[in-house]
Amino acid sequence: MTPAPAAPAGRTLRALAVLVFIGVPLALFAAAGGLLLQAEATGVLAARQAATVAQLQRRLAAAISGEGRQIDTGAIYLAAPTPELAAATLQQLVIRLTDAAGVRLIETQPLDRFVDLSRAAPAGAAAPTDETVQLRVSLDAANADLLALLTAIEGGLPLLTVEQLQIRRLSRTGADDDADPLLRVDLVIGAHWKAAAP
C-alpha cells in the first residue's frame, strides 16, 4: 500500500487547478477593467479634441467669410510722418524699455534709414509707404535684466526685431562676479514704420 506519496501530488494539482480557474479569470477581469478605464479616458480626450476641432472650423469659416473682428495690422508699425521722426519714436521706445528692464543705457544712435529693397517699387510706380529704421544701442546689464529687455523688445508692439547682438563680459570687483556677471551689450534694433499724418 503506497497511496501516501500520491497525496502531495494531488494537493499540488488541486492548488494549481484553483489558481488556474480562479486566479487567471481574476487577473483577466482586472486587466479588462483597466482597459475599460483607459478607453473611457480616451473617449473623453477624443470628445475634447472634437470640440476643439469644431471651434477651429467655426473660426476658420468666419475668417474666410470675412466675419468676426478685423485685425489692426497698423499696430505693428511705428507711426510717424518721416523716417527721422520714426527713428526718434524708436529711440524713445527703447529708452522706456531699457528703464523698465533695469539696465544701464549707455548710448543710442539712429542708423541711416534704408528702404527694404525686396519690396522696392519698380520704375514709374509709387514708392513704398513703409520703410525700416534701425537704432544702435549700447548698454550694461546682468543676465536676468538682459533677458527681460530682449523679451520686451521682441514680444511687444510695435514690432521690433533685434538685428544684431554682441555681448561681452565686463570685469567687476565682487564675490558674485561669476554668478551674475555684468555684460556690455551692443545691439541693433530694427522697426518698420508707415507714414502717418503729421
PDB file of C-alpha atoms in Angstrom, residues 11-96:
ATOM      1  CA  ARG A  11      -2.727  18.619  -3.348  1.00  0.00           C
ATOM      2  CA  THR A  12      -0.394  20.381  -5.745  1.00  0.00           C
ATOM      3  CA  LEU A  13      -2.700  19.654  -8.646  1.00  0.00           C
ATOM      4  CA  ARG A  14      -5.709  20.917  -6.685  1.00  0.00           C
ATOM      5  CA  ALA A  15      -3.876  24.117  -5.745  1.00  0.00           C
ATOM      6  CA  LEU A  16      -2.790  24.585  -9.344  1.00  0.00           C
ATOM      7  CA  ALA A  17      -6.360  23.995 -10.574  1.00  0.00           C
ATOM      8  CA  VAL A  18      -7.717  26.563  -8.101  1.00  0.00           C
ATOM      9  CA  LEU A  19      -5.072  29.023  -9.230  1.00  0.00           C
ATOM     10  CA  VAL A  20      -5.850  28.447 -12.909  1.00  0.00           C
ATOM     11  CA  PHE A  21      -9.649  28.533 -12.573  1.00  0.00           C
ATOM     12  CA  ILE A  22      -9.852  31.406 -10.084  1.00  0.00           C
ATOM     13  CA  GLY A  23      -6.613  33.398 -10.351  1.00  0.00           C
ATOM     14  CA  VAL A  24      -6.396  33.672 -14.130  1.00  0.00           C
ATOM     15  CA  PRO A  25     -10.008  34.902 -14.563  1.00  0.00           C
ATOM     16  CA  LEU A  26      -9.477  37.460 -11.779  1.00  0.00           C
ATOM     17  CA  ALA A  27      -6.320  38.710 -13.496  1.00  0.00           C
ATOM     18  CA  LEU A  28      -8.180  38.915 -16.811  1.00  0.00           C
ATOM     19  CA  PHE A  29     -11.081  40.811 -15.185  1.00  0.00           C
ATOM     20  CA  ALA A  30      -8.598  43.258 -13.632  1.00  0.00           C
ATOM     21  CA  ALA A  31      -6.880  43.781 -16.995  1.00  0.00           C
ATOM     22  CA  ALA A  32     -10.260  44.258 -18.708  1.00  0.00           C
ATOM     23  CA  GLY A  33     -11.262  46.806 -16.064  1.00  0.00           C
ATOM     24  CA  GLY A  34      -8.032  48.744 -16.651  1.00  0.00           C
ATOM     25  CA  LEU A  35      -8.632  48.708 -20.393  1.00  0.00           C
ATOM     26  CA  LEU A  36     -12.205  49.944 -19.903  1.00  0.00           C
ATOM     27  CA  LEU A  37     -10.962  52.846 -17.761  1.00  0.00           C
ATOM     28  CA  GLN A  38      -8.342  53.675 -20.367  1.00  0.00           C
ATOM     29  CA  ALA A  39     -10.970  53.522 -23.129  1.00  0.00           C
ATOM     30  CA  GLU A  40     -13.183  55.903 -21.159  1.00  0.00           C
ATOM     31  CA  ALA A  41     -10.308  58.367 -20.711  1.00  0.00           C
ATOM     32  CA  THR A  42      -9.523  58.105 -24.424  1.00  0.00           C
ATOM     33  CA  GLY A  43     -13.177  58.791 -25.240  1.00  0.00           C
ATOM     34  CA  VAL A  44     -13.166  61.913 -23.057  1.00  0.00           C
ATOM     35  CA  LEU A  45      -9.968  63.109 -24.760  1.00  0.00           C
ATOM     36  CA  ALA A  46     -11.453  62.415 -28.195  1.00  0.00           C
ATOM     37  CA  ALA A  47     -14.576  64.404 -27.288  1.00  0.00           C
ATOM     38  CA  ARG A  48     -12.439  67.361 -26.170  1.00  0.00           C
ATOM     39  CA  GLN A  49     -10.416  67.233 -29.356  1.00  0.00           C
ATOM     40  CA  ALA A  50     -13.581  67.032 -31.450  1.00  0.00           C
ATOM     41  CA  ALA A  51     -14.893  70.140 -29.677  1.00  0.00           C
ATOM     42  CA  THR A  52     -11.592  71.932 -30.319  1.00  0.00           C
ATOM     43  CA  VAL A  53     -11.655  70.954 -33.999  1.00  0.00           C
ATOM     44  CA  ALA A  54     -15.248  72.182 -34.311  1.00  0.00           C
ATOM     45  CA  GLN A  55     -14.304  75.502 -32.707  1.00  0.00           C
ATOM     46  CA  LEU A  56     -11.321  75.899 -35.053  1.00  0.00           C
ATOM     47  CA  GLN A  57     -13.515  75.072 -38.045  1.00  0.00           C
ATOM     48  CA  ARG A  58     -16.002  77.771 -36.990  1.00  0.00           C
ATOM     49  CA  ARG A  59     -13.189  80.306 -36.582  1.00  0.00           C
ATOM     50  CA  LEU A  60     -11.728  79.360 -39.958  1.00  0.00           C
ATOM     51  CA  ALA A  61     -15.123  79.657 -41.642  1.00  0.00           C
ATOM     52  CA  ALA A  62     -15.629  83.078 -40.025  1.00  0.00           C
ATOM     53  CA  ALA A  63     -12.182  84.220 -41.163  1.00  0.00           C
ATOM     54  CA  ILE A  64     -12.785  83.027 -44.720  1.00  0.00           C
ATOM     55  CA  SER A  65     -16.208  84.642 -44.933  1.00  0.00           C
ATOM     56  CA  GLY A  66     -14.875  87.919 -43.545  1.00  0.00           C
ATOM     57  CA  GLU A  67     -16.985  87.804 -40.406  1.00  0.00           C
ATOM     58  CA  GLY A  68     -15.555  88.449 -36.988  1.00  0.00           C
ATOM     59  CA  ARG A  69     -13.257  91.193 -35.895  1.00  0.00           C
ATOM     60  CA  GLN A  70     -10.724  92.598 -38.263  1.00  0.00           C
ATOM     61  CA  ILE A  71      -7.136  92.618 -37.063  1.00  0.00           C
ATOM     62  CA  ASP A  72      -5.468  96.020 -36.968  1.00  0.00           C
ATOM     63  CA  THR A  73      -2.104  95.430 -38.590  1.00  0.00           C
ATOM     64  CA  GLY A  74      -1.162  99.075 -38.151  1.00  0.00           C
ATOM     65  CA  ALA A  75      -0.133  98.386 -34.557  1.00  0.00           C
ATOM     66  CA  ILE A  76       2.993  96.581 -35.716  1.00  0.00           C
ATOM     67  CA  TYR A  77       4.398  99.745 -37.322  1.00  0.00           C
ATOM     68  CA  LEU A  78       5.910 102.865 -35.823  1.00  0.00           C
ATOM     69  CA  ALA A  79       3.580 105.693 -36.813  1.00  0.00           C
ATOM     70  CA  ALA A  80       5.475 108.807 -37.877  1.00  0.00           C
ATOM     71  CA  PRO A  81       5.293 111.226 -40.806  1.00  0.00           C
ATOM     72  CA  THR A  82       9.024 110.954 -41.637  1.00  0.00           C
ATOM     73  CA  PRO A  83      11.763 108.378 -41.170  1.00  0.00           C
ATOM     74  CA  GLU A  84      13.614 110.740 -38.842  1.00  0.00           C
ATOM     75  CA  LEU A  85      10.610 111.009 -36.533  1.00  0.00           C
ATOM     76  CA  ALA A  86      10.172 107.242 -36.736  1.00  0.00           C
ATOM     77  CA  ALA A  87      13.784 106.838 -35.579  1.00  0.00           C
ATOM     78  CA  ALA A  88      13.131 109.280 -32.723  1.00  0.00           C
ATOM     79  CA  THR A  89       9.998 107.331 -31.772  1.00  0.00           C
ATOM     80  CA  LEU A  90      12.013 104.115 -31.813  1.00  0.00           C
ATOM     81  CA  GLN A  91      14.667 105.761 -29.644  1.00  0.00           C
ATOM     82  CA  GLN A  92      12.075 106.853 -27.063  1.00  0.00           C
ATOM     83  CA  LEU A  93      10.536 103.377 -27.042  1.00  0.00           C
ATOM     84  CA  VAL A  94      13.925 101.724 -26.485  1.00  0.00           C
ATOM     85  CA  ILE A  95      14.710 104.146 -23.643  1.00  0.00           C
ATOM     86  CA  ARG A  96      11.418 103.218 -21.950  1.00  0.00           C
TER      87      ARG A  96
END
